[in-house]
Amino acid sequence: MGSESSFFYENEMRVLHSLTRVMRWLWLAFPMIYLGNILKLFQIEYSELNDLALISLLILWLPTLAERAGISPRIRRYLCVVGLGVVIAVIATNENIGIYMSYSLALITSLLFFDMVFTIKIAVISYILIVISLYFRAPGANHGEFETPFIWWVSRSAGFLIEAVAVGAVCTVVAKFSHILLERLDAARKETVVAEKKAMMTGEMQRERDAAEERRMAAERVNKEMSDYLAGFSREITTPMNTILSMDEQILKETAEGNTREYAESILVTGRMLLSLTEDLMEVTDAGAKKSIMRHGPKDGVIDRAEGLKYASGKEEFYTKLLQVFKDQAEGRRKVFTQALDEGDVRSYTVAMHSLKSNARMIGAAQFAEMAMELEEDAKMGDLSGISGKHESLMQEYDRVLDEIDGILSGGA
């Protein structure tokens, strides 16, 4: 298990342990259903209720048996989440028990794992399960205006499809950006831990000062990453939501069927509210980004010493150390970039570029940091083959930054 995934592995183990316990206790819902049946709140045949309870008991205890048998966490993940969806689908086959939005419980539970691919799979599985349960529910359901159980089944399945697409799209975006945000927060946490360990090797006063500075800079990095995340989240959710709303408006134009229009109108109202919120968020984050660029732009040469001194709490000696460290790391960084480009190692290149960007900001080289951030974003697309031109420009700018650092350190600037 690589260090980059240890954070999510630990989270998965905690979530699996909790879900396993919760699913064991979920079976207690059936005594409540029995009680409701006695009190005439439900009208379920006891033979049918017994079958539902027995099947659900077996499914709900599967994760516990798998945990005790030492089954792989990846398999147990599906046993828990899909098992939850199967139990809901089994209960939904009885026409005397309401379904409502409970079919999406498994999809929402999948968000606890912060895995976009897993969430997409659960979205598809959840919809298939609800369609199957509706098929078995159809013969005993009140068909109303529908002529046959089959037409009732097709109509309800189509209605649930609209909801499933909307909820699935939102949950997928949330899972994706939650994973990215947690990765960055974990990286910042590790950087802070490393900085604190380094500080312990120096004198007491120096240690306290360095640790405070590192925590402050880590907090600023987290704030910047949070702003980037919110801006990206807004843009990523707007595109699929606009598509969903367009499809929904087309459905409202072309159908006169009551239930389908009710579902579509509900999605239209909720979707417009969500779209309005995300557009407001985009305006706020875009304005913040423009202010940041204006505030950090270099005033003299490629390094804004006044901005760098802010990171050093106004202390020339500490700022000089930052410049020296930046200069000393240059040769090693170039080797990392060269090796990553030669081997097509996207992750190593992205991590190294992220570090260069952060350190450039700390010394006041804002324009250089922006160039590094652009290359970092390009690398995140997963292909290094098309960035050679930008990388060469960055290395030329890197030389100019290092030349200016030499001038500052020698007292010439």
mmCIF file of C-alpha atoms in Angstrom:
data_model
loop_
_atom_site.group_PDB
_atom_site.id
_atom_site.type_symbol
_atom_site.label_atom_id
_atom_site.label_comp_id
_atom_site.label_asym_id
_atom_site.label_seq_id
_atom_site.Cartn_x
_atom_site.Cartn_y
_atom_site.Cartn_z
ATOM 1 C CA MET A 1 0.000 0.000 0.000
ATOM 2 C CA GLY A 2 1.721 3.220 -1.183
ATOM 3 C CA SER A 3 2.014 6.220 1.093
ATOM 4 C CA GLU A 4 -0.076 8.301 -1.294
ATOM 5 C CA SER A 5 -3.088 6.055 -0.705
ATOM 6 C CA SER A 6 -2.609 5.336 3.002
ATOM 7 C CA PHE A 7 -4.932 8.179 3.999
ATOM 8 C CA PHE A 8 -7.808 6.795 1.903
ATOM 9 C CA TYR A 9 -7.046 3.207 2.938
ATOM 10 C CA GLU A 10 -7.347 4.166 6.609
ATOM 11 C CA ASN A 11 -10.585 6.008 5.851
ATOM 12 C CA GLU A 12 -11.944 2.963 3.983
ATOM 13 C CA MET A 13 -11.185 0.661 6.926
ATOM 14 C CA ARG A 14 -12.931 3.012 9.367
ATOM 15 C CA VAL A 15 -15.972 3.394 7.111
ATOM 16 C CA LEU A 16 -16.219 -0.363 6.485
ATOM 17 C CA HIS A 17 -16.062 -1.106 10.206
ATOM 18 C CA SER A 18 -18.810 1.437 10.956
ATOM 19 C CA LEU A 19 -21.012 0.351 8.025
ATOM 20 C CA THR A 20 -20.712 -3.295 9.042
ATOM 21 C CA ARG A 21 -21.976 -2.476 12.540
ATOM 22 C CA VAL A 22 -24.774 -0.250 11.215
ATOM 23 C CA MET A 23 -25.993 -2.960 8.827
ATOM 24 C CA ARG A 24 -26.163 -5.488 11.659
ATOM 25 C CA TRP A 25 -28.408 -3.115 13.606
ATOM 26 C CA LEU A 26 -30.545 -2.257 10.560
ATOM 27 C CA TRP A 27 -32.296 -5.598 10.873
ATOM 28 C CA LEU A 28 -34.040 -4.157 13.948
ATOM 29 C CA ALA A 29 -36.206 -2.194 11.511
ATOM 30 C CA PHE A 30 -38.191 -5.352 10.833
ATOM 31 C CA PRO A 31 -39.580 -5.702 14.381
ATOM 32 C CA MET A 32 -40.839 -2.134 13.900
ATOM 33 C CA ILE A 33 -42.496 -3.162 10.621
ATOM 34 C CA TYR A 34 -44.098 -6.137 12.393
ATOM 35 C CA LEU A 35 -45.390 -3.764 15.074
ATOM 36 C CA GLY A 36 -46.733 -1.405 12.408
ATOM 37 C CA ASN A 37 -48.503 -4.337 10.790
ATOM 38 C CA ILE A 38 -50.117 -5.284 14.105
ATOM 39 C CA LEU A 39 -51.259 -1.677 14.572
ATOM 40 C CA LYS A 40 -52.723 -1.722 11.037
ATOM 41 C CA LEU A 41 -50.236 0.910 9.810
ATOM 42 C CA PHE A 42 -49.218 -1.548 7.093
ATOM 43 C CA GLN A 43 -51.277 -4.180 5.314
ATOM 44 C CA ILE A 44 -48.591 -6.748 4.581
ATOM 45 C CA GLU A 45 -49.228 -10.453 4.600
ATOM 46 C CA TYR A 46 -47.208 -12.028 7.416
ATOM 47 C CA SER A 47 -45.906 -14.717 5.079
ATOM 48 C CA GLU A 48 -44.524 -12.011 2.767
ATOM 49 C CA LEU A 49 -43.104 -10.069 5.706
ATOM 50 C CA ASN A 50 -41.370 -13.194 6.998
ATOM 51 C CA ASP A 51 -39.723 -13.714 3.612
ATOM 52 C CA LEU A 52 -38.571 -10.074 3.464
ATOM 53 C CA ALA A 53 -37.135 -10.264 6.982
ATOM 54 C CA LEU A 54 -35.264 -13.516 6.311
ATOM 55 C CA ILE A 55 -33.721 -12.325 3.024
ATOM 56 C CA SER A 56 -32.732 -8.984 4.552
ATOM 57 C CA LEU A 57 -31.200 -10.694 7.591
ATOM 58 C CA LEU A 58 -28.940 -12.775 5.345
ATOM 59 C CA ILE A 59 -27.856 -9.757 3.278
ATOM 60 C CA LEU A 60 -27.298 -7.437 6.257
ATOM 61 C CA TRP A 61 -25.069 -9.975 8.011
ATOM 62 C CA LEU A 62 -22.922 -10.717 4.935
ATOM 63 C CA PRO A 63 -20.485 -7.810 5.641
ATOM 64 C CA THR A 64 -19.980 -9.078 9.209
ATOM 65 C CA LEU A 65 -19.207 -12.593 8.004
ATOM 66 C CA ALA A 66 -16.851 -11.192 5.343
ATOM 67 C CA GLU A 67 -15.028 -9.070 7.930
ATOM 68 C CA ARG A 68 -14.506 -12.034 10.237
ATOM 69 C CA ALA A 69 -13.342 -14.175 7.318
ATOM 70 C CA GLY A 70 -10.679 -11.603 6.374
ATOM 71 C CA ILE A 71 -12.171 -10.820 2.961
ATOM 72 C CA SER A 72 -10.519 -8.013 0.947
ATOM 73 C CA PRO A 73 -11.715 -4.474 1.858
ATOM 74 C CA ARG A 74 -12.485 -3.839 -1.823
ATOM 75 C CA ILE A 75 -14.994 -6.737 -1.867
ATOM 76 C CA ARG A 76 -16.420 -5.792 1.542
ATOM 77 C CA ARG A 77 -17.031 -2.288 0.215
ATOM 78 C CA TYR A 78 -19.401 -3.689 -2.426
ATOM 79 C CA LEU A 79 -21.003 -6.096 0.064
ATOM 80 C CA CYS A 80 -21.875 -3.176 2.341
ATOM 81 C CA VAL A 81 -23.087 -0.585 -0.175
ATOM 82 C CA VAL A 82 -24.663 -2.901 -2.756
ATOM 83 C CA GLY A 83 -26.113 -4.999 0.086
ATOM 84 C CA LEU A 84 -27.812 -1.883 1.425
ATOM 85 C CA GLY A 85 -29.272 -1.211 -2.021
ATOM 86 C CA VAL A 86 -30.458 -4.818 -2.370
ATOM 87 C CA VAL A 87 -32.236 -4.712 1.008
ATOM 88 C CA ILE A 88 -34.063 -1.523 0.005
ATOM 89 C CA ALA A 89 -34.973 -3.067 -3.360
ATOM 90 C CA VAL A 90 -36.257 -6.249 -1.687
ATOM 91 C CA ILE A 91 -38.441 -4.230 0.685
ATOM 92 C CA ALA A 92 -39.660 -2.085 -2.233
ATOM 93 C CA THR A 93 -41.062 -5.143 -4.033
ATOM 94 C CA ASN A 94 -43.978 -5.025 -1.589
ATOM 95 C CA GLU A 95 -46.590 -2.570 -2.815
ATOM 96 C CA ASN A 96 -47.671 -1.701 0.748
ATOM 97 C CA ILE A 97 -44.307 -0.116 1.632
ATOM 98 C CA GLY A 98 -43.403 3.319 0.232
ATOM 99 C CA ILE A 99 -40.180 3.751 -1.749
ATOM 100 C CA TYR A 100 -39.791 7.541 -2.013
ATOM 101 C CA MET A 101 -36.089 8.536 -2.193
ATOM 102 C CA SER A 102 -34.789 5.614 -0.119
ATOM 103 C CA TYR A 103 -33.442 3.910 -3.258
ATOM 104 C CA SER A 104 -30.656 6.562 -3.389
ATOM 105 C CA LEU A 105 -29.398 5.670 0.113
ATOM 106 C CA ALA A 106 -26.766 3.282 -1.281
ATOM 107 C CA LEU A 107 -25.550 5.962 -3.723
ATOM 108 C CA ILE A 108 -25.225 8.556 -0.963
ATOM 109 C CA THR A 109 -23.435 6.025 1.265
ATOM 110 C CA SER A 110 -20.867 5.450 -1.503
ATOM 111 C CA LEU A 111 -19.688 9.064 -1.050
ATOM 112 C CA LEU A 112 -18.081 8.036 2.257
ATOM 113 C CA PHE A 113 -15.305 6.330 0.244
ATOM 114 C CA PHE A 114 -14.401 9.462 -1.812
ATOM 115 C CA ASP A 115 -14.068 7.309 -4.956
ATOM 116 C CA MET A 116 -15.685 8.739 -8.113
ATOM 117 C CA VAL A 117 -15.520 5.461 -10.099
ATOM 118 C CA PHE A 118 -17.104 3.526 -7.232
ATOM 119 C CA THR A 119 -19.883 6.129 -6.934
ATOM 120 C CA ILE A 120 -20.638 5.876 -10.671
ATOM 121 C CA LYS A 121 -20.906 2.077 -10.422
ATOM 122 C CA ILE A 122 -23.228 2.317 -7.414
ATOM 123 C CA ALA A 123 -25.407 4.861 -9.265
ATOM 124 C CA VAL A 124 -25.919 2.368 -12.108
ATOM 125 C CA ILE A 125 -26.446 -0.599 -9.770
ATOM 126 C CA SER A 126 -28.939 1.347 -7.607
ATOM 127 C CA TYR A 127 -31.074 2.213 -10.619
ATOM 128 C CA ILE A 128 -31.033 -1.373 -11.910
ATOM 129 C CA LEU A 129 -32.123 -2.614 -8.471
ATOM 130 C CA ILE A 130 -35.031 -0.168 -8.248
ATOM 131 C CA VAL A 131 -36.208 -1.131 -11.765
ATOM 132 C CA ILE A 132 -36.173 -4.807 -10.752
ATOM 133 C CA SER A 133 -38.084 -4.075 -7.537
ATOM 134 C CA LEU A 134 -40.674 -2.044 -9.475
ATOM 135 C CA TYR A 135 -41.183 -5.009 -11.807
ATOM 136 C CA PHE A 136 -42.125 -7.260 -8.888
ATOM 137 C CA ARG A 137 -44.139 -4.466 -7.277
ATOM 138 C CA ALA A 138 -46.205 -3.755 -10.397
ATOM 139 C CA PRO A 139 -48.731 -6.651 -10.240
ATOM 140 C CA GLY A 140 -50.045 -5.628 -6.810
ATOM 141 C CA ALA A 141 -49.723 -1.844 -7.164
ATOM 142 C CA ASN A 142 -52.623 0.555 -7.648
ATOM 143 C CA HIS A 143 -52.327 1.264 -11.354
ATOM 144 C CA GLY A 144 -54.773 4.172 -11.424
ATOM 145 C CA GLU A 145 -54.809 5.651 -14.913
ATOM 146 C CA PHE A 146 -52.486 2.920 -16.224
ATOM 147 C CA GLU A 147 -54.080 0.048 -18.112
ATOM 148 C CA THR A 148 -51.643 -2.714 -17.285
ATOM 149 C CA PRO A 149 -48.917 -3.472 -14.718
ATOM 150 C CA PHE A 150 -46.368 -3.373 -17.532
ATOM 151 C CA ILE A 151 -47.240 0.193 -18.530
ATOM 152 C CA TRP A 152 -47.157 1.175 -14.839
ATOM 153 C CA TRP A 153 -43.702 -0.407 -14.517
ATOM 154 C CA VAL A 154 -42.313 1.350 -17.611
ATOM 155 C CA SER A 155 -43.696 4.739 -16.548
ATOM 156 C CA ARG A 156 -42.346 4.518 -12.997
ATOM 157 C CA SER A 157 -38.974 3.270 -14.234
ATOM 158 C CA ALA A 158 -38.708 6.260 -16.574
ATOM 159 C CA GLY A 159 -39.600 8.635 -13.753
ATOM 160 C CA PHE A 160 -36.971 7.178 -11.454
ATOM 161 C CA LEU A 161 -34.428 7.372 -14.295
ATOM 162 C CA ILE A 162 -34.707 11.169 -14.347
ATOM 163 C CA GLU A 163 -34.044 11.352 -10.620
ATOM 164 C CA ALA A 164 -31.248 8.775 -10.825
ATOM 165 C CA VAL A 165 -29.397 10.741 -13.523
ATOM 166 C CA ALA A 166 -29.648 14.020 -11.594
ATOM 167 C CA VAL A 167 -28.655 12.586 -8.210
ATOM 168 C CA GLY A 168 -25.945 10.425 -9.775
ATOM 169 C CA ALA A 169 -24.376 13.394 -11.598
ATOM 170 C CA VAL A 170 -24.231 15.517 -8.452
ATOM 171 C CA CYS A 171 -22.872 12.662 -6.304
ATOM 172 C CA THR A 172 -20.192 11.873 -8.895
ATOM 173 C CA VAL A 173 -18.934 15.471 -8.913
ATOM 174 C CA VAL A 174 -18.972 15.596 -5.102
ATOM 175 C CA ALA A 175 -16.990 12.325 -4.888
ATOM 176 C CA LYS A 176 -14.408 13.562 -7.408
ATOM 177 C CA PHE A 177 -13.703 16.918 -5.807
ATOM 178 C CA SER A 178 -13.875 15.583 -2.256
ATOM 179 C CA HIS A 179 -11.109 13.127 -3.195
ATOM 180 C CA ILE A 180 -8.962 15.919 -4.670
ATOM 181 C CA LEU A 181 -9.511 18.209 -1.680
ATOM 182 C CA LEU A 182 -8.678 15.487 0.850
ATOM 183 C CA GLU A 183 -5.526 14.562 -1.083
ATOM 184 C CA ARG A 184 -4.352 18.152 -0.883
ATOM 185 C CA LEU A 185 -5.266 18.563 2.758
ATOM 186 C CA ASP A 186 -3.404 15.347 3.582
ATOM 187 C CA ALA A 187 -0.346 16.578 1.656
ATOM 188 C CA ALA A 188 -0.435 19.858 3.577
ATOM 189 C CA ARG A 189 -0.743 17.934 6.848
ATOM 190 C CA LYS A 190 2.299 15.826 5.960
ATOM 191 C CA GLU A 191 4.280 18.931 5.031
ATOM 192 C CA THR A 192 3.431 20.454 8.401
ATOM 193 C CA VAL A 193 4.507 17.291 10.229
ATOM 194 C CA VAL A 194 7.829 17.219 8.356
ATOM 195 C CA ALA A 195 8.405 20.891 9.102
ATOM 196 C CA GLU A 196 7.719 20.370 12.804
ATOM 197 C CA LYS A 197 10.154 17.436 12.947
ATOM 198 C CA LYS A 198 12.859 19.544 11.318
ATOM 199 C CA ALA A 199 12.227 22.350 13.785
ATOM 200 C CA MET A 200 12.779 19.979 16.740
ATOM 201 C CA MET A 201 16.416 19.491 15.619
ATOM 202 C CA THR A 202 17.269 23.173 16.206
ATOM 203 C CA GLY A 203 17.363 25.314 19.362
ATOM 204 C CA GLU A 204 14.186 25.956 21.356
ATOM 205 C CA MET A 205 13.562 29.508 20.097
ATOM 206 C CA GLN A 206 14.470 28.667 16.508
ATOM 207 C CA ARG A 207 12.311 25.550 16.642
ATOM 208 C CA GLU A 208 9.255 27.435 17.836
ATOM 209 C CA ARG A 209 9.699 30.174 15.253
ATOM 210 C CA ASP A 210 10.209 27.785 12.335
ATOM 211 C CA ALA A 211 7.255 25.619 13.359
ATOM 212 C CA ALA A 212 5.010 28.675 13.587
ATOM 213 C CA GLU A 213 6.151 29.862 10.159
ATOM 214 C CA GLU A 214 5.625 26.460 8.571
ATOM 215 C CA ARG A 215 2.149 26.156 10.060
ATOM 216 C CA ARG A 216 1.256 29.610 8.787
ATOM 217 C CA MET A 217 2.502 28.840 5.279
ATOM 218 C CA ALA A 218 0.761 25.454 5.293
ATOM 219 C CA ALA A 219 -2.475 27.180 6.320
ATOM 220 C CA GLU A 220 -2.095 29.663 3.455
ATOM 221 C CA ARG A 221 -1.517 26.816 1.005
ATOM 222 C CA VAL A 222 -4.629 25.047 2.271
ATOM 223 C CA ASN A 223 -6.656 28.256 1.882
ATOM 224 C CA LYS A 224 -5.404 28.663 -1.695
ATOM 225 C CA GLU A 225 -6.154 25.015 -2.500
ATOM 226 C CA MET A 226 -9.618 25.447 -0.992
ATOM 227 C CA SER A 227 -10.291 28.465 -3.228
ATOM 228 C CA ASP A 228 -9.071 26.526 -6.289
ATOM 229 C CA TYR A 229 -11.247 23.578 -5.284
ATOM 230 C CA LEU A 230 -14.362 25.721 -4.881
ATOM 231 C CA ALA A 231 -13.788 27.380 -8.256
ATOM 232 C CA GLY A 232 -13.206 24.021 -9.957
ATOM 233 C CA PHE A 233 -16.197 22.472 -8.189
ATOM 234 C CA SER A 234 -18.451 25.280 -9.443
ATOM 235 C CA ARG A 235 -17.316 24.893 -13.034
ATOM 236 C CA GLU A 236 -17.467 21.086 -13.046
ATOM 237 C CA ILE A 237 -20.996 20.944 -11.664
ATOM 238 C CA THR A 238 -22.398 23.710 -13.918
ATOM 239 C CA THR A 239 -21.849 21.828 -17.198
ATOM 240 C CA PRO A 240 -23.626 18.550 -16.305
ATOM 241 C CA MET A 241 -26.352 20.445 -14.456
ATOM 242 C CA ASN A 242 -27.120 22.619 -17.502
ATOM 243 C CA THR A 243 -27.345 19.455 -19.606
ATOM 244 C CA ILE A 244 -29.699 17.834 -17.095
ATOM 245 C CA LEU A 245 -31.924 20.933 -16.956
ATOM 246 C CA SER A 246 -32.083 21.100 -20.764
ATOM 247 C CA MET A 247 -33.162 17.435 -20.924
ATOM 248 C CA ASP A 248 -35.670 18.086 -18.157
ATOM 249 C CA GLU A 249 -37.205 21.089 -19.950
ATOM 250 C CA GLN A 250 -37.492 18.987 -23.123
ATOM 251 C CA ILE A 251 -39.319 16.281 -21.146
ATOM 252 C CA LEU A 252 -41.775 18.890 -19.821
ATOM 253 C CA LYS A 253 -42.436 20.061 -23.388
ATOM 254 C CA GLU A 254 -43.021 16.586 -24.808
ATOM 255 C CA THR A 255 -44.941 14.707 -22.099
ATOM 256 C CA ALA A 256 -48.347 15.155 -20.561
ATOM 257 C CA GLU A 257 -48.142 12.127 -18.249
ATOM 258 C CA GLY A 258 -48.812 13.243 -14.677
ATOM 259 C CA ASN A 259 -46.176 11.393 -12.665
ATOM 260 C CA THR A 260 -43.404 12.092 -15.157
ATOM 261 C CA ARG A 261 -44.215 15.833 -15.209
ATOM 262 C CA GLU A 262 -44.241 15.887 -11.409
ATOM 263 C CA TYR A 263 -40.770 14.325 -11.282
ATOM 264 C CA ALA A 264 -39.470 16.650 -14.005
ATOM 265 C CA GLU A 265 -40.854 19.830 -12.378
ATOM 266 C CA SER A 266 -39.284 18.844 -9.048
ATOM 267 C CA ILE A 267 -35.897 18.338 -10.719
ATOM 268 C CA LEU A 268 -36.189 21.651 -12.609
ATOM 269 C CA VAL A 269 -36.829 23.700 -9.446
ATOM 270 C CA THR A 270 -34.086 21.984 -7.428
ATOM 271 C CA GLY A 271 -31.605 22.094 -10.300
ATOM 272 C CA ARG A 272 -32.091 25.824 -10.862
ATOM 273 C CA MET A 273 -31.522 26.486 -7.153
ATOM 274 C CA LEU A 274 -28.294 24.457 -7.230
ATOM 275 C CA LEU A 275 -27.158 26.161 -10.449
ATOM 276 C CA SER A 276 -27.776 29.593 -8.916
ATOM 277 C CA LEU A 277 -25.679 28.715 -5.880
ATOM 278 C CA THR A 278 -22.781 27.418 -7.980
ATOM 279 C CA GLU A 279 -22.838 30.489 -10.236
ATOM 280 C CA ASP A 280 -22.648 32.738 -7.150
ATOM 281 C CA LEU A 281 -19.711 30.654 -5.951
ATOM 282 C CA MET A 282 -17.933 31.064 -9.295
ATOM 283 C CA GLU A 283 -18.280 34.866 -9.116
ATOM 284 C CA VAL A 284 -16.809 34.981 -5.617
ATOM 285 C CA THR A 285 -13.850 32.696 -6.390
ATOM 286 C CA ASP A 286 -13.078 34.406 -9.724
ATOM 287 C CA ALA A 287 -13.018 37.803 -8.009
ATOM 288 C CA GLY A 288 -10.712 36.425 -5.319
ATOM 289 C CA ALA A 289 -8.336 34.989 -7.907
ATOM 290 C CA LYS A 290 -8.072 38.325 -9.754
ATOM 291 C CA LYS A 291 -7.292 40.162 -6.523
ATOM 292 C CA SER A 292 -4.626 37.583 -5.722
ATOM 293 C CA ILE A 293 -2.906 38.048 -9.101
ATOM 294 C CA MET A 294 -2.910 41.850 -8.742
ATOM 295 C CA ARG A 295 -1.611 41.628 -5.199
ATOM 296 C CA HIS A 296 1.203 39.181 -5.950
ATOM 297 C CA GLY A 297 2.489 40.526 -9.264
ATOM 298 C CA PRO A 298 6.207 41.359 -9.167
ATOM 299 C CA LYS A 299 7.015 45.055 -8.980
ATOM 300 C CA ASP A 300 10.785 44.936 -9.646
ATOM 301 C CA GLY A 301 12.318 42.236 -11.863
ATOM 302 C CA VAL A 302 10.884 38.736 -11.425
ATOM 303 C CA ILE A 303 10.886 38.735 -7.607
ATOM 304 C CA ASP A 304 8.762 41.013 -5.439
ATOM 305 C CA ARG A 305 10.901 41.266 -2.314
ATOM 306 C CA ALA A 306 8.169 43.081 -0.382
ATOM 307 C CA GLU A 307 5.770 40.196 -0.995
ATOM 308 C CA GLY A 308 8.442 37.660 -0.046
ATOM 309 C CA LEU A 309 9.137 39.519 3.190
ATOM 310 C CA LYS A 310 5.467 39.081 4.142
ATOM 311 C CA TYR A 311 5.991 35.313 4.138
ATOM 312 C CA ALA A 312 9.088 35.882 6.283
ATOM 313 C CA SER A 313 7.137 38.027 8.785
ATOM 314 C CA GLY A 314 9.199 41.047 7.695
ATOM 315 C CA LYS A 315 12.491 39.452 8.807
ATOM 316 C CA GLU A 316 15.308 39.958 6.305
ATOM 317 C CA GLU A 317 17.427 37.146 7.748
ATOM 318 C CA PHE A 318 14.640 34.581 7.423
ATOM 319 C CA TYR A 319 13.796 35.797 3.905
ATOM 320 C CA THR A 320 17.457 35.429 2.911
ATOM 321 C CA LYS A 321 17.359 31.825 4.146
ATOM 322 C CA LEU A 322 14.271 31.175 2.009
ATOM 323 C CA LEU A 323 16.088 32.503 -1.064
ATOM 324 C CA GLN A 324 19.166 30.398 -0.309
ATOM 325 C CA VAL A 325 17.095 27.228 0.128
ATOM 326 C CA PHE A 326 15.236 27.939 -3.136
ATOM 327 C CA LYS A 327 18.578 28.338 -4.925
ATOM 328 C CA ASP A 328 20.135 25.223 -3.341
ATOM 329 C CA GLN A 329 17.178 23.059 -4.413
ATOM 330 C CA ALA A 330 17.319 24.164 -8.066
ATOM 331 C CA GLU A 331 19.689 21.498 -9.385
ATOM 332 C CA GLY A 332 17.820 18.649 -7.674
ATOM 333 C CA ARG A 333 14.490 19.933 -8.981
ATOM 334 C CA ARG A 334 15.760 20.083 -12.547
ATOM 335 C CA LYS A 335 16.858 16.438 -12.312
ATOM 336 C CA VAL A 336 13.418 15.422 -11.020
ATOM 337 C CA PHE A 337 11.688 17.251 -13.889
ATOM 338 C CA THR A 338 14.035 15.766 -16.505
ATOM 339 C CA GLN A 339 13.602 12.209 -15.203
ATOM 340 C CA ALA A 340 9.812 12.563 -14.906
ATOM 341 C CA LEU A 341 9.526 13.865 -18.485
ATOM 342 C CA ASP A 342 11.793 11.104 -19.839
ATOM 343 C CA GLU A 343 9.818 8.369 -18.041
ATOM 344 C CA GLY A 344 6.371 9.950 -18.496
ATOM 345 C CA ASP A 345 5.936 9.934 -14.688
ATOM 346 C CA VAL A 346 2.912 12.238 -14.354
ATOM 347 C CA ARG A 347 2.623 11.981 -10.576
ATOM 348 C CA SER A 348 6.288 12.827 -9.842
ATOM 349 C CA TYR A 349 6.179 15.746 -12.269
ATOM 350 C CA THR A 350 2.931 17.101 -10.780
ATOM 351 C CA VAL A 351 4.152 16.833 -7.175
ATOM 352 C CA ALA A 352 7.493 18.494 -8.009
ATOM 353 C CA MET A 353 5.775 21.297 -9.941
ATOM 354 C CA HIS A 354 3.342 21.866 -7.060
ATOM 355 C CA SER A 355 6.304 22.201 -4.663
ATOM 356 C CA LEU A 356 8.098 24.618 -7.022
ATOM 357 C CA LYS A 357 4.946 26.721 -7.342
ATOM 358 C CA SER A 358 4.505 26.958 -3.556
ATOM 359 C CA ASN A 359 8.159 27.832 -2.907
ATOM 360 C CA ALA A 360 8.143 30.465 -5.672
ATOM 361 C CA ARG A 361 5.218 32.203 -4.006
ATOM 362 C CA MET A 362 7.068 32.173 -0.673
ATOM 363 C CA ILE A 363 10.003 34.154 -2.128
ATOM 364 C CA GLY A 364 7.746 36.608 -4.005
ATOM 365 C CA ALA A 365 8.135 35.205 -7.550
ATOM 366 C CA ALA A 366 4.405 35.359 -8.300
ATOM 367 C CA GLN A 367 4.604 35.358 -12.108
ATOM 368 C CA PHE A 368 6.933 32.357 -12.071
ATOM 369 C CA ALA A 369 4.558 30.632 -9.622
ATOM 370 C CA GLU A 370 1.653 31.226 -12.025
ATOM 371 C CA MET A 371 3.641 29.580 -14.850
ATOM 372 C CA ALA A 372 4.388 26.603 -12.596
ATOM 373 C CA MET A 373 0.723 26.338 -11.593
ATOM 374 C CA GLU A 374 -0.320 26.265 -15.270
ATOM 375 C CA LEU A 375 2.080 23.381 -15.938
ATOM 376 C CA GLU A 376 0.860 21.600 -12.797
ATOM 377 C CA GLU A 377 -2.737 21.811 -14.056
ATOM 378 C CA ASP A 378 -1.666 20.564 -17.516
ATOM 379 C CA ALA A 379 0.137 17.600 -15.925
ATOM 380 C CA LYS A 380 -2.964 16.681 -13.941
ATOM 381 C CA MET A 381 -4.644 15.895 -17.256
ATOM 382 C CA GLY A 382 -2.441 12.779 -17.308
ATOM 383 C CA ASP A 383 -0.269 13.392 -20.379
ATOM 384 C CA LEU A 384 3.205 15.024 -20.388
ATOM 385 C CA SER A 385 3.796 14.717 -24.127
ATOM 386 C CA GLY A 386 2.346 18.116 -25.047
ATOM 387 C CA ILE A 387 3.967 20.366 -22.439
ATOM 388 C CA SER A 388 7.583 20.441 -23.630
ATOM 389 C CA GLY A 389 7.271 23.991 -24.995
ATOM 390 C CA LYS A 390 5.777 25.371 -21.799
ATOM 391 C CA HIS A 391 8.310 23.466 -19.720
ATOM 392 C CA GLU A 392 11.213 24.993 -21.680
ATOM 393 C CA SER A 393 9.770 28.487 -21.125
ATOM 394 C CA LEU A 394 9.434 27.748 -17.416
ATOM 395 C CA MET A 395 13.075 26.621 -17.196
ATOM 396 C CA GLN A 396 14.189 29.860 -18.882
ATOM 397 C CA GLU A 397 12.163 31.841 -16.363
ATOM 398 C CA TYR A 398 13.668 29.636 -13.627
ATOM 399 C CA ASP A 399 17.137 30.809 -14.740
ATOM 400 C CA ARG A 400 16.040 34.451 -14.513
ATOM 401 C CA VAL A 401 14.673 33.887 -10.999
ATOM 402 C CA LEU A 402 17.929 32.236 -9.907
ATOM 403 C CA ASP A 403 19.983 35.074 -11.432
ATOM 404 C CA GLU A 404 17.955 37.618 -9.493
ATOM 405 C CA ILE A 405 18.361 35.575 -6.299
ATOM 406 C CA ASP A 406 22.134 35.635 -6.840
ATOM 407 C CA GLY A 407 21.960 39.400 -7.127
ATOM 408 C CA ILE A 408 19.920 39.739 -3.942
ATOM 409 C CA LEU A 409 22.163 37.399 -1.956
ATOM 410 C CA SER A 410 25.291 39.209 -3.140
ATOM 411 C CA GLY A 411 23.808 42.558 -2.183
ATOM 412 C CA GLY A 412 23.409 43.736 -5.744
ATOM 413 C CA ALA A 413 19.600 44.143 -5.683
#
